[in-house]
C-alpha positions as a Markdown table, in Angstrom:
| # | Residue | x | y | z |
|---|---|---|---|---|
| 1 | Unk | 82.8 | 20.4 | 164.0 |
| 2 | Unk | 80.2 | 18.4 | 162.1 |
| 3 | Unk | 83.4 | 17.0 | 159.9 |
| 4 | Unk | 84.3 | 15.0 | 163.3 |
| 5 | Unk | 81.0 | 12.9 | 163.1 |
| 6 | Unk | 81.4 | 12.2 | 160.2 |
| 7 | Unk | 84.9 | 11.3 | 159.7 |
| 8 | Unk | 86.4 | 8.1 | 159.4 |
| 9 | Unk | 88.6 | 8.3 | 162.4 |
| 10 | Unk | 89.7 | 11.6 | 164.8 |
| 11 | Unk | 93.1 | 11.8 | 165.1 |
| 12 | Unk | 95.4 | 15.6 | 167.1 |
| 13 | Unk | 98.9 | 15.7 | 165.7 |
| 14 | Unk | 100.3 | 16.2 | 169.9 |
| 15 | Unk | 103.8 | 17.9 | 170.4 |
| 16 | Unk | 103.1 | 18.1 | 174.0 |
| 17 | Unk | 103.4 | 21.8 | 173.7 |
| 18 | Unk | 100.7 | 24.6 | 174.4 |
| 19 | Unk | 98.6 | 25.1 | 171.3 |
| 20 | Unk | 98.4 | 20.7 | 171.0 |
| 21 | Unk | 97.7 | 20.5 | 174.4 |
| 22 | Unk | 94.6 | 22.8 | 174.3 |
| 23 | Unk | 93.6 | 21.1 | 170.9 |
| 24 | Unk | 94.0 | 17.7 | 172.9 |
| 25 | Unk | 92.2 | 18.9 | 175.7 |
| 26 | Unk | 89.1 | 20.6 | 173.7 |
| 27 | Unk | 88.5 | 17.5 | 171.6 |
| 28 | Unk | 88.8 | 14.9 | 174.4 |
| 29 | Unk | 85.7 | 16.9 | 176.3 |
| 30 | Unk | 83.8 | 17.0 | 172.7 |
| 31 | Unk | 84.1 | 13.8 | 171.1 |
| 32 | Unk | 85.1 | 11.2 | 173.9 |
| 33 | Unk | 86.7 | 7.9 | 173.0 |
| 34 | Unk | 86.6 | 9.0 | 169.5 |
| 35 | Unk | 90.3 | 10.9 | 169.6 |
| 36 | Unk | 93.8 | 9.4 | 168.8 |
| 37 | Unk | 96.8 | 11.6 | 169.5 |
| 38 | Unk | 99.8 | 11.0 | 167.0 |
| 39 | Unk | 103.4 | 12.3 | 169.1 |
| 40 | Unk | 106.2 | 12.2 | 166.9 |
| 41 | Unk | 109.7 | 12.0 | 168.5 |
| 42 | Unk | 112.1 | 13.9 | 166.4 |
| 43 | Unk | 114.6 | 12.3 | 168.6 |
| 44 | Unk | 116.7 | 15.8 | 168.5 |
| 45 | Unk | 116.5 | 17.2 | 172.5 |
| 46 | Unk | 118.0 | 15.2 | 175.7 |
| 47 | Unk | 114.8 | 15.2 | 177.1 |
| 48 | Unk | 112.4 | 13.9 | 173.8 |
| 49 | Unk | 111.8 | 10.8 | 175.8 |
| 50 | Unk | 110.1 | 12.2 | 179.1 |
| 51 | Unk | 108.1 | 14.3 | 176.8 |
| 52 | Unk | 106.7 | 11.4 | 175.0 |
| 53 | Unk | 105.9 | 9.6 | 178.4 |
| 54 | Unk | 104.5 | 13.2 | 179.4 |
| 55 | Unk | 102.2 | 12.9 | 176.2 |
| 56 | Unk | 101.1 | 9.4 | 176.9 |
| 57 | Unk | 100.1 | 10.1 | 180.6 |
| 58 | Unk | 97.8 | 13.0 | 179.6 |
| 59 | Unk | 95.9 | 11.0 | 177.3 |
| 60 | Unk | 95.5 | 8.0 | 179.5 |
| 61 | Unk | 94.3 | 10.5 | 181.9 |
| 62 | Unk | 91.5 | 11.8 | 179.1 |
| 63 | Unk | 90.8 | 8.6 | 178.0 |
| 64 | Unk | 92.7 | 9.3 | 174.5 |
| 65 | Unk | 94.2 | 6.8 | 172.3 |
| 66 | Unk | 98.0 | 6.8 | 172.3 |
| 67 | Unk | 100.2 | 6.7 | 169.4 |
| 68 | Unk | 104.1 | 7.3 | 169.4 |
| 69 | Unk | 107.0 | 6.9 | 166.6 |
| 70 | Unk | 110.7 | 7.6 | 167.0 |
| 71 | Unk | 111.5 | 9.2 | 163.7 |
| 72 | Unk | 114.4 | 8.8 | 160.9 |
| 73 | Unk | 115.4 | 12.3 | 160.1 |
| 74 | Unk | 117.1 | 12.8 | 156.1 |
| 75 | Unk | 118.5 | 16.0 | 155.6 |
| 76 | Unk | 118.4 | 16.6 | 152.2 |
| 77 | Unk | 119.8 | 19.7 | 152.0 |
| 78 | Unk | 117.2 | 22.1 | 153.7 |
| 79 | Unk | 117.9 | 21.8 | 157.4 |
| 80 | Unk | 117.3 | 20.0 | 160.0 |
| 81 | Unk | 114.1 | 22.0 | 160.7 |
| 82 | Unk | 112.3 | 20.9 | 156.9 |
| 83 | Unk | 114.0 | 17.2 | 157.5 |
| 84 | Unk | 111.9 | 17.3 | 160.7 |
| 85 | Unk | 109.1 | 18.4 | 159.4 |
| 86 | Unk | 108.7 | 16.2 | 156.0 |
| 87 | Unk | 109.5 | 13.0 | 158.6 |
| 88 | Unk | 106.7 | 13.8 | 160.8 |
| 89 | Unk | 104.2 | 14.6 | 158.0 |
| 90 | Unk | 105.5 | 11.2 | 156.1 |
| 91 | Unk | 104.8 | 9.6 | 159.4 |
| 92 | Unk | 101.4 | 11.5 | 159.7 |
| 93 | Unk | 100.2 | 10.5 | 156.4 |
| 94 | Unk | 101.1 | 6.6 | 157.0 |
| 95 | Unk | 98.4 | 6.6 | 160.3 |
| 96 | Unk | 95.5 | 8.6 | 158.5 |
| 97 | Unk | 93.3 | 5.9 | 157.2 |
| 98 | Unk | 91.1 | 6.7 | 154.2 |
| 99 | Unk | 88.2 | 9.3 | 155.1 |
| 100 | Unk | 90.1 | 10.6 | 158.4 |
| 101 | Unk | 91.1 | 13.7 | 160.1 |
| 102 | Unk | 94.0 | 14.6 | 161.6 |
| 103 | Unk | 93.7 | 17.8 | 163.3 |
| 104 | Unk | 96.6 | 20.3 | 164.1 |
| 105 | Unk | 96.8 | 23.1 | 166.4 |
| 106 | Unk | 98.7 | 25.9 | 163.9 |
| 107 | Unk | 97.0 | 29.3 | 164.9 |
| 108 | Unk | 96.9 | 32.9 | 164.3 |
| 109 | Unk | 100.2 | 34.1 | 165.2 |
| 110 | Unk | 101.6 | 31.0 | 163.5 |
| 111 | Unk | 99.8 | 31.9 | 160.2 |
| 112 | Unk | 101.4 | 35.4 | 160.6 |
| 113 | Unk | 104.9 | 34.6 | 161.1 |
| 114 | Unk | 104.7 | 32.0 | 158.2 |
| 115 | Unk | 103.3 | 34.5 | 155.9 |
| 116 | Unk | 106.3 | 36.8 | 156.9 |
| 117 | Unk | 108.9 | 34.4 | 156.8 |
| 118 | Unk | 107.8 | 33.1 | 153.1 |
| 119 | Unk | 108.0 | 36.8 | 152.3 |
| 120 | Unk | 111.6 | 37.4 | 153.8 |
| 121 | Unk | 112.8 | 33.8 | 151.4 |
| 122 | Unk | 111.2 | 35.5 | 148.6 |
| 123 | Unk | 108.2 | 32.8 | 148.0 |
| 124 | Unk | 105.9 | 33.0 | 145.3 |
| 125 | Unk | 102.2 | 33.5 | 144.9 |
| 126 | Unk | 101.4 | 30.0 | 146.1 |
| 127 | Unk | 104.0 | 30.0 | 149.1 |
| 128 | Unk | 102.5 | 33.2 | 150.3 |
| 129 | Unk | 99.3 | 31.8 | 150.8 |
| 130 | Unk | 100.6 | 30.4 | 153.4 |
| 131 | Unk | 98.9 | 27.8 | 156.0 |
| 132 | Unk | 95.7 | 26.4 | 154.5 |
| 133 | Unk | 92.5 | 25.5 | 156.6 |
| 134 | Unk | 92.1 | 21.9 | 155.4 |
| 135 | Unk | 94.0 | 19.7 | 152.9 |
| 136 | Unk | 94.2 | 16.3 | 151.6 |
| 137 | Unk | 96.6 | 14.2 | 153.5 |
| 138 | Unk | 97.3 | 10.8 | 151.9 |
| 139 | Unk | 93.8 | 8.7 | 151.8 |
| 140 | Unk | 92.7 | 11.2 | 154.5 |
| 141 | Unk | 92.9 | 15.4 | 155.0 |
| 142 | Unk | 93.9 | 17.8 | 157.3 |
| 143 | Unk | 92.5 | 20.2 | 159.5 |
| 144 | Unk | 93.7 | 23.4 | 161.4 |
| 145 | Unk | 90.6 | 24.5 | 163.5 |
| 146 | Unk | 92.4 | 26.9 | 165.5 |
| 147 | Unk | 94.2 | 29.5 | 162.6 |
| 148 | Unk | 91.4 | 32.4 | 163.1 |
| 149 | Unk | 92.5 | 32.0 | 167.0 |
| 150 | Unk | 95.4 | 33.9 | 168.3 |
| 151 | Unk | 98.0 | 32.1 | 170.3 |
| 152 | Unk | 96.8 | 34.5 | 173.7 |
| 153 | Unk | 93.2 | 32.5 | 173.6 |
| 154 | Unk | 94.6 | 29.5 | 173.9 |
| 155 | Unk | 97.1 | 30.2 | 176.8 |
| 156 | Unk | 94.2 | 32.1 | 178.6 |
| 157 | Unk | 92.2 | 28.5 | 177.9 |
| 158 | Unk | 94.9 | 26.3 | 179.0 |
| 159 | Unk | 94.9 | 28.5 | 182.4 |
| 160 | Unk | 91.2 | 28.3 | 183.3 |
| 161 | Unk | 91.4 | 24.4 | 182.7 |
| 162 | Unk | 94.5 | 24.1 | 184.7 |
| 163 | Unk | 96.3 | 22.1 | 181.9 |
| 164 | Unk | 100.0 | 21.4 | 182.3 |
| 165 | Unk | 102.7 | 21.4 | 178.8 |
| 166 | Unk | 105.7 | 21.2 | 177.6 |
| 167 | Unk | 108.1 | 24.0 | 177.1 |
| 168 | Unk | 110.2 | 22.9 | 174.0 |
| 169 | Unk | 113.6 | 25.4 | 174.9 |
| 170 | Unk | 114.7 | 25.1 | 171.4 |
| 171 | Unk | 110.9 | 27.7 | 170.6 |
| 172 | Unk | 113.3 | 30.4 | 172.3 |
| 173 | Unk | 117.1 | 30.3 | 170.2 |
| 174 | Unk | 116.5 | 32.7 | 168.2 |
| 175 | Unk | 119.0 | 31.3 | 166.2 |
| 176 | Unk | 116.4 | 29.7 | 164.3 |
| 177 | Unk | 114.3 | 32.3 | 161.8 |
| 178 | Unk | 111.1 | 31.6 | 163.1 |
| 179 | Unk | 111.6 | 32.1 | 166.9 |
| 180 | Unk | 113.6 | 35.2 | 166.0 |
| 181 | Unk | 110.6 | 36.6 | 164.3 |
| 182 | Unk | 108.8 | 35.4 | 167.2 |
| 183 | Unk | 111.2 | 37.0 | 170.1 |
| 184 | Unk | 112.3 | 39.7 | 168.1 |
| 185 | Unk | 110.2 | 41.1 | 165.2 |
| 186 | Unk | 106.6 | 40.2 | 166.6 |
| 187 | Unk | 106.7 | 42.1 | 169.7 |
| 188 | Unk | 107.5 | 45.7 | 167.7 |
| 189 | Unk | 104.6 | 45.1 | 165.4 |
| 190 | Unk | 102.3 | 44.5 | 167.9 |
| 191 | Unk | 103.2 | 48.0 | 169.7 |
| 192 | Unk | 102.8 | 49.4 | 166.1 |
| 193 | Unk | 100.1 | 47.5 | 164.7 |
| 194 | Unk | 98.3 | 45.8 | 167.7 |
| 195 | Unk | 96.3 | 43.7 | 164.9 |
| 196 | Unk | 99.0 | 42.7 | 162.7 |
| 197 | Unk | 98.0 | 39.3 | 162.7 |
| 198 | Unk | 94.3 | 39.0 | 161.7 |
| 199 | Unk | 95.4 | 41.5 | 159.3 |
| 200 | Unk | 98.2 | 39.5 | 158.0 |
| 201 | Unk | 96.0 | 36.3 | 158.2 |
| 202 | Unk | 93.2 | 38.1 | 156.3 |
| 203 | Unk | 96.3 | 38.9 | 153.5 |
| 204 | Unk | 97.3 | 35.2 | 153.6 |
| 205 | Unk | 93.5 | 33.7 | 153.1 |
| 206 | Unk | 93.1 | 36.7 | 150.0 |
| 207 | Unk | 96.2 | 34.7 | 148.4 |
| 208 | Unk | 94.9 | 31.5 | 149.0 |
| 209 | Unk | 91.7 | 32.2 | 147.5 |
| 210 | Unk | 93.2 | 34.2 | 144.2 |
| 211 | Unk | 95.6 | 31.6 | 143.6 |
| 212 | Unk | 92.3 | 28.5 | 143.6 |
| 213 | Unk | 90.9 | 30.9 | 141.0 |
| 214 | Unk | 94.5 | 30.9 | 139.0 |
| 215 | Unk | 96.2 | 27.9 | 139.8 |
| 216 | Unk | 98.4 | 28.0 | 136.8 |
| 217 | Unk | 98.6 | 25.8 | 133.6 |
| 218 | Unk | 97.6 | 22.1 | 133.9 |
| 219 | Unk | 99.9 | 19.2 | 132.6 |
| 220 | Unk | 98.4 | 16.3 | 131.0 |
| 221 | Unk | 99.3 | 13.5 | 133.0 |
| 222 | Unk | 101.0 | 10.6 | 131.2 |
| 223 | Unk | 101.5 | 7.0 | 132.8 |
| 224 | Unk | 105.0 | 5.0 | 132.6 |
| 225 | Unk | 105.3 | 1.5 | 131.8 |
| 226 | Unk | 104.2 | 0.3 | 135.2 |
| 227 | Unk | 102.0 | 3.0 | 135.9 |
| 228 | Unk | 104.1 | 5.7 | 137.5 |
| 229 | Unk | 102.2 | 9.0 | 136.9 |
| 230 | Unk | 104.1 | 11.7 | 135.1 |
| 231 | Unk | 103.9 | 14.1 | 132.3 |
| 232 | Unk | 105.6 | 14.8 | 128.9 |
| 233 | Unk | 108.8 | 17.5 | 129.5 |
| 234 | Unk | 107.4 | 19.0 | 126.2 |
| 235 | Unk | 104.1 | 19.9 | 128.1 |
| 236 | Unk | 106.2 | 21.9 | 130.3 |
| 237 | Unk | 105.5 | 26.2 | 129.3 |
| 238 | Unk | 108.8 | 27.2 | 128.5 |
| 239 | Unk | 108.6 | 30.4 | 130.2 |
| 240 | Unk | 110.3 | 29.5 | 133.4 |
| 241 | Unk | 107.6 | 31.4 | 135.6 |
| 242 | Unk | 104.8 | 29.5 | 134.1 |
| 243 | Unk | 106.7 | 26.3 | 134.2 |
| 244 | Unk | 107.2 | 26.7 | 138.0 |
| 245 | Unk | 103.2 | 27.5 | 138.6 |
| 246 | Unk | 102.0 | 24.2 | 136.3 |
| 247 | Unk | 104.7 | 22.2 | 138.2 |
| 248 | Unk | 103.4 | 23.4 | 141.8 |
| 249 | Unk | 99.7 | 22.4 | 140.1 |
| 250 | Unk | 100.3 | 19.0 | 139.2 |
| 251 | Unk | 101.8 | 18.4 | 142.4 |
| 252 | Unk | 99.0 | 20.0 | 144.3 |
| 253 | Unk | 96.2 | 18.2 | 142.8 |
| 254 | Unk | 97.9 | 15.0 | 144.2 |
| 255 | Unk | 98.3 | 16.6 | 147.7 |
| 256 | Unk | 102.3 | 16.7 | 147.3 |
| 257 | Unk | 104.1 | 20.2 | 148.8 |
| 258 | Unk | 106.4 | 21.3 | 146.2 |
| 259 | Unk | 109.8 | 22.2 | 147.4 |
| 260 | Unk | 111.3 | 25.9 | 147.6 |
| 261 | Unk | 111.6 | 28.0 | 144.7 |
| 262 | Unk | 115.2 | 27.6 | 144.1 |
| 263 | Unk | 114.8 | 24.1 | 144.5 |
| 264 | Unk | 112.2 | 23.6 | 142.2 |
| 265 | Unk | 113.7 | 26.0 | 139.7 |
| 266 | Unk | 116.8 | 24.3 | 139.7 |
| 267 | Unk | 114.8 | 21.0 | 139.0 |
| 268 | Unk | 113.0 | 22.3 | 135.9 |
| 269 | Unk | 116.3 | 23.9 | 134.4 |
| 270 | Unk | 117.9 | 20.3 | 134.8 |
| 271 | Unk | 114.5 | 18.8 | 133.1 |
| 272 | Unk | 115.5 | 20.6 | 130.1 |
| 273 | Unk | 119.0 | 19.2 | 129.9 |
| 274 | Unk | 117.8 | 15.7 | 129.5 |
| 275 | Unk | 117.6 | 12.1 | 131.7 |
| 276 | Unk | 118.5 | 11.9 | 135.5 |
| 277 | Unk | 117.1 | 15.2 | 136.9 |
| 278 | Unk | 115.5 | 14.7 | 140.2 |
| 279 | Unk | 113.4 | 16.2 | 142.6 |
| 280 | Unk | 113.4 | 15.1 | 146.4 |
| 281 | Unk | 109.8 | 16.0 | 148.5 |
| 282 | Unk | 108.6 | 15.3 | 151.5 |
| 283 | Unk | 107.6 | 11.4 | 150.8 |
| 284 | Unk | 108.1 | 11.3 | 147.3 |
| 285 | Unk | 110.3 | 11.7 | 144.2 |
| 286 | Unk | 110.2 | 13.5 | 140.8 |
| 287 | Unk | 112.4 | 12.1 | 138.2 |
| 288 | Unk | 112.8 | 12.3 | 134.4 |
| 289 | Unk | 113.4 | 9.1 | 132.6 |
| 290 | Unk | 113.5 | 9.4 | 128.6 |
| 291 | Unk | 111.1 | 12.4 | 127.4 |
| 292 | Unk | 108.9 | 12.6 | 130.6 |
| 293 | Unk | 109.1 | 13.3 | 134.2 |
| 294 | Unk | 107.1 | 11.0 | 136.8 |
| 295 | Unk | 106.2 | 10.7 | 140.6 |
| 296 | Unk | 108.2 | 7.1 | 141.3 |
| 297 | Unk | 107.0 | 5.0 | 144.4 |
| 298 | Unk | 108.4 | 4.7 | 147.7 |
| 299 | Unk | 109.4 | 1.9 | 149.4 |
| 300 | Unk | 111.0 | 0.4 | 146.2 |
| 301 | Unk | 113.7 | -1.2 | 148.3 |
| 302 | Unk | 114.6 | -4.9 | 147.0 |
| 303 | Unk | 113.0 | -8.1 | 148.5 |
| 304 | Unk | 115.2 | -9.7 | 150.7 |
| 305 | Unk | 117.0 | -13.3 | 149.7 |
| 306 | Unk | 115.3 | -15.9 | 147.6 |
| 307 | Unk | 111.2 | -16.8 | 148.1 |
| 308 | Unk | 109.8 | -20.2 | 147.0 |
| 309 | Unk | 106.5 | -19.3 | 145.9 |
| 310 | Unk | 103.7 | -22.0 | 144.8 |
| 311 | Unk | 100.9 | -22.0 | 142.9 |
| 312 | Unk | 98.1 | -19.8 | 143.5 |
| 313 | Unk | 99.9 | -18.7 | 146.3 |
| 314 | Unk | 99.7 | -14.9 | 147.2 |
| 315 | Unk | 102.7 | -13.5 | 148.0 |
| 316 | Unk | 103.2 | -9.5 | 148.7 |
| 317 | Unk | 106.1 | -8.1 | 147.5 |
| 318 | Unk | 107.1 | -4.5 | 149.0 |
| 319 | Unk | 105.2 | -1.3 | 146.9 |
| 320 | Unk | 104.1 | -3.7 | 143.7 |
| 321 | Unk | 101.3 | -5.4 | 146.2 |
| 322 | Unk | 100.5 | -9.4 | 145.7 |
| 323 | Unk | 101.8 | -11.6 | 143.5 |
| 324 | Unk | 100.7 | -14.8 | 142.2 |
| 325 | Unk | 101.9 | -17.5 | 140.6 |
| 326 | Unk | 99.6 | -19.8 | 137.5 |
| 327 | Unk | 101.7 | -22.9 | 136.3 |
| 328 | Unk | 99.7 | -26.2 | 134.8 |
| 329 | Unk | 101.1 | -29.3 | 136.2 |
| 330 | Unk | 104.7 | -28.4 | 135.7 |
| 331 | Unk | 107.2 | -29.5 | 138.5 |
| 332 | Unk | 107.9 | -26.5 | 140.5 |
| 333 | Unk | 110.2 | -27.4 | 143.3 |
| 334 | Unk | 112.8 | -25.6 | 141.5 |
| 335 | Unk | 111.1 | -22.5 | 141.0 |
| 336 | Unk | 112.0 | -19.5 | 143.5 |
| 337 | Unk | 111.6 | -15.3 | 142.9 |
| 338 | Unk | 114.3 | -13.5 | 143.9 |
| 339 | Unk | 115.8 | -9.6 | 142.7 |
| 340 | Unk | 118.3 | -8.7 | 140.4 |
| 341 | Unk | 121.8 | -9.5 | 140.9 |
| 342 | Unk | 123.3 | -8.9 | 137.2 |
| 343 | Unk | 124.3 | -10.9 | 134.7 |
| 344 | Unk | 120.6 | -12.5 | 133.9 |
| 345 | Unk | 119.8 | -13.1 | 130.2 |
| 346 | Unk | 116.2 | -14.7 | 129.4 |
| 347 | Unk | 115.4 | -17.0 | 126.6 |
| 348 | Unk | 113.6 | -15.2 | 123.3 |
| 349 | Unk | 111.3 | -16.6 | 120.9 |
| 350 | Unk | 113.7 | -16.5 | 118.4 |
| 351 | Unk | 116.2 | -18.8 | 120.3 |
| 352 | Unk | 118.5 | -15.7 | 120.9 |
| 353 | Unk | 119.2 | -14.8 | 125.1 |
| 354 | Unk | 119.0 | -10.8 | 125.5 |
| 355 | Unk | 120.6 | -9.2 | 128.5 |
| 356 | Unk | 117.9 | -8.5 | 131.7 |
| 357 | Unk | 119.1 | -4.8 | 131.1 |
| 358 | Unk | 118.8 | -4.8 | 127.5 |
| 359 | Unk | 115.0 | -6.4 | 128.2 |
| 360 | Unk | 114.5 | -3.2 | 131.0 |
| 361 | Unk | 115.5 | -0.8 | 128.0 |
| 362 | Unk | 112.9 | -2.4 | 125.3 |
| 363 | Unk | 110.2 | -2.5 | 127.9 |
| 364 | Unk | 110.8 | 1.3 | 129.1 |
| 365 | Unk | 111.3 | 0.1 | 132.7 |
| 366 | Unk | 112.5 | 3.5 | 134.7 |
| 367 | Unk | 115.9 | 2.5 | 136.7 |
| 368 | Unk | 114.1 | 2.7 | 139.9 |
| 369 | Unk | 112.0 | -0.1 | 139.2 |
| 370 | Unk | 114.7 | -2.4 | 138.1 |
| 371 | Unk | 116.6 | -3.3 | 141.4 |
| 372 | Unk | 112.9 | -4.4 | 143.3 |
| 373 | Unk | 111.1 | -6.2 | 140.2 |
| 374 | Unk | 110.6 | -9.7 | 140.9 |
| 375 | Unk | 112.6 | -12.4 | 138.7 |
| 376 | Unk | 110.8 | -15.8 | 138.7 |
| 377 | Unk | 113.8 | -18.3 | 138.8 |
| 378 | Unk | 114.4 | -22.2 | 137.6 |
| 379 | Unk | 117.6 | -23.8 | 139.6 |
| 380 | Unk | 119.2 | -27.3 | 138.7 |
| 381 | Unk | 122.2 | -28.4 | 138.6 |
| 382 | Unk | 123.4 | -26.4 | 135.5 |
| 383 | Unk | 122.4 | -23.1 | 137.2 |
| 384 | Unk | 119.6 | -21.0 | 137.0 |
| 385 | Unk | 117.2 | -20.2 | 134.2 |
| 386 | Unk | 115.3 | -16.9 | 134.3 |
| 387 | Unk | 111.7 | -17.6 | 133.4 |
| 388 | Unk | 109.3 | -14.8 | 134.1 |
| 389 | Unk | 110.3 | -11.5 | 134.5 |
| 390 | Unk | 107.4 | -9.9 | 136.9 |
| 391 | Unk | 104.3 | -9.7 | 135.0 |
| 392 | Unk | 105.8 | -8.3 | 132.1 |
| 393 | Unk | 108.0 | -11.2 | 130.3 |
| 394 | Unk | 107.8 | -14.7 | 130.2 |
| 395 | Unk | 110.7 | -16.7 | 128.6 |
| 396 | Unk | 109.4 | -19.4 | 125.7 |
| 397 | Unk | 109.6 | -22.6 | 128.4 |
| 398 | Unk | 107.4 | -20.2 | 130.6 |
| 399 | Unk | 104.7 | -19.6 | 128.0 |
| 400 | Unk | 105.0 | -23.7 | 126.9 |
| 401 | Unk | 104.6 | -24.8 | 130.6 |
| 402 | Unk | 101.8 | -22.3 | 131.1 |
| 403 | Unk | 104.2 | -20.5 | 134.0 |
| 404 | Unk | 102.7 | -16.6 | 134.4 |
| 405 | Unk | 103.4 | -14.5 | 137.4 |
| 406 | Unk | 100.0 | -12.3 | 138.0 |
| 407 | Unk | 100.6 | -8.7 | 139.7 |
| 408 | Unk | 97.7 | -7.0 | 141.5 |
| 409 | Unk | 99.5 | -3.3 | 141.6 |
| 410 | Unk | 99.0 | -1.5 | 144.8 |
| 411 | Unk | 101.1 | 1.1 | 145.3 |
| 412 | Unk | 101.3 | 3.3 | 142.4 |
| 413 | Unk | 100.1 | 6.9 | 143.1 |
């Protein structure tokens, strides 16, 4: 795979099961010292522990770096199977440097039963292409080598090389939809149509292809006050349809899965009806604040306590990246950055003191920047003066003592 060679780093999304296992295996022989297996523990069988020691004694023993993360699972409403599966992408994404591959072993049969499942829930052109070769992940993209390869090849490879796996029980309740398809459905097709699943897979890539060639209208991507990307709910095509496949677009072009159809549906029709709508992904957020709609951050939780911060000193503060502080010969042991608490008024130039929320409102800050923006603080003994508020604000003693906090953003999409 000439991508390999050139790729920033090599990294096998490793279960421990079959299909990982041969992925694993293959790679280690092809591009030694080169590979990094990523196990994520969904933490949701007895025995998830032993199976992450199983996967970190294979690769010691074919020489293949190690990585292993005990996820947080939030259900938001779709099962614990898609809370699973958005926490181990998330995680996923966050290891994947810029220019890197993560490989995953999805293959034929796999490709099969998703293109029949998203046809049993009722999915859409898009959803019915089903499981795409490659893909941008984060600064990096994905890779599934093995999807033209039914699931019997790699069981027949795994015996000749003697390779031992794990046996997730849970692949057998048929409880869950795509194990009955699996236990249940699949074998009947295959005594009817032995080649159901190239067949299917050659349906799923015509999709794919038809719907790169019609990908549905394009919004015009607007930017919030502190660089949030979004677009204008006016842009939106107010047939419902058409809404749906420009939505599914604009989150496409920045690698982001968009959500069921009801889901998103249900977001759109609550777009319409004004502020507060939002849309939960898998590592990121929709919202609507005022007349547009915009991807917010992650990470936006608040700073902890109160940081003395001096000048020309870099400090990072979580998702807004390093902040700095200019002052010209002012004393500045009193100064100090801290969060919101409530109450805060800053100085204007017209002598007046507007509430910190009232200032949010005028600069068009979106609520979920408002509990994490820093607050540049003076304390003395009649209490505290607010001086700077971020990068955006500056109270008139601020801009008279030549006080300015400097923001190098990071962590905008």
């Amino acid at each position: 795979m000439p991508a390999l060679e050139r790729a920033a780093g090599v990294y096998v999304a490793y279960s421990g099961g079959l299909d990982s296992t041969v992925l694993l295996h293959a790679l280690a022989t092809s591009f030694s010292g080169l590979v990094t297996a990523l196990h994520a523990n969904h933490g949701l069988h007895d025995d998830a522990e032993l199976w992450a020691r199983h996967c970190a004694e294979l690769c010691d023993q074919w020489k293949v770096s190690f990585r292993s993360t005990r996820l947080q699972l939030n259900d938001t409403g779709d099962g614990v199977e898609a809370a699973a599966r958005s926490a181990r992408y998330h995680w996923f994404e966050t290891c994947v440097e810029a220019d890197a591959v993560l490989l995953m072993a999805h293959h034929q049969d796999d490709q099969a039963e998703t293109l029949l499942l998203r046809l049993l829930r009722g999915a859409g052109p898009q959803g019915l292409g089903s499981i795409p070769t490659t893909r941008a992940l984060g600064h990096g993209s994905l890779l599934r080598p093995l999807l033209d390869i039914p699931r019997s090849d790699l069981a027949g490879y795994a015996a000749q090389h003697k390779l031992s796996w794990i046996d997730d029980p849970s692949n057998t309740d048929t409880r869950f939809d795509r194990n009955y398809l699996r236990q249940e459905v699949m074998p009947l097709l295959a005594g009817r149509w032995p080649g159901y699943r190239s067949t299917l897979s050659r349906a799923a890539s015509q999709l794919r292809e038809l719907n790169e060639h019609l990908p549905g209208p394009a919004l015009p991507t607007v930017h919030g006050s502190l660089g949030d990307p979004g677009f204008q709910v006016e842009d939106l095509p107010r047939e419902p349809a058409l809404a749906a496949l420009a939505l599914r677009r604009w989150l496409r072009e920045r690698s982001l899965v968009a959500p069921p159809a009801a889901r998103l549906s249900e977001f759109l029709r609550q777009v319409r009806h004004g502020s507060g709508a939002r849309l939960c992904g898998s590592g990121w957020t929709l919202e609507r604040y005022r007349a547009a709609v915009y991807l917010c951050p992650t990470g936006l939780d608040p700073a902890p306590g109160i940081l003395t911060i001096q000048p020309g000193q870099a400090l990072h503060w979580p998702v807004m990246g390093e902040l700095a502080l200019k002052a010209e010969g002012e004393d500045l042991s009193q100064l100090s950055l801290r969060t919101r608490r409530g109450g805060e008024r800053l100085a204007m130039v017209d002598g007046h003191h507007k509430d910190l929320k009232t200032v949010f409102q005028d600069l068009a800050i979106p609520p979920w920047w408002r509990s994490g923006l820093p607050l540049l603080v003076r304390s003395s003994a009649a209490g505290e003066e607010l001086l700077c508020v971020a990068h955006l604000l500056r109270s008139p003693r601020a801009v008279s003592s030549g006080i300015e906090l400097v923001w190098k953003s990071e962590g905008i999409r």
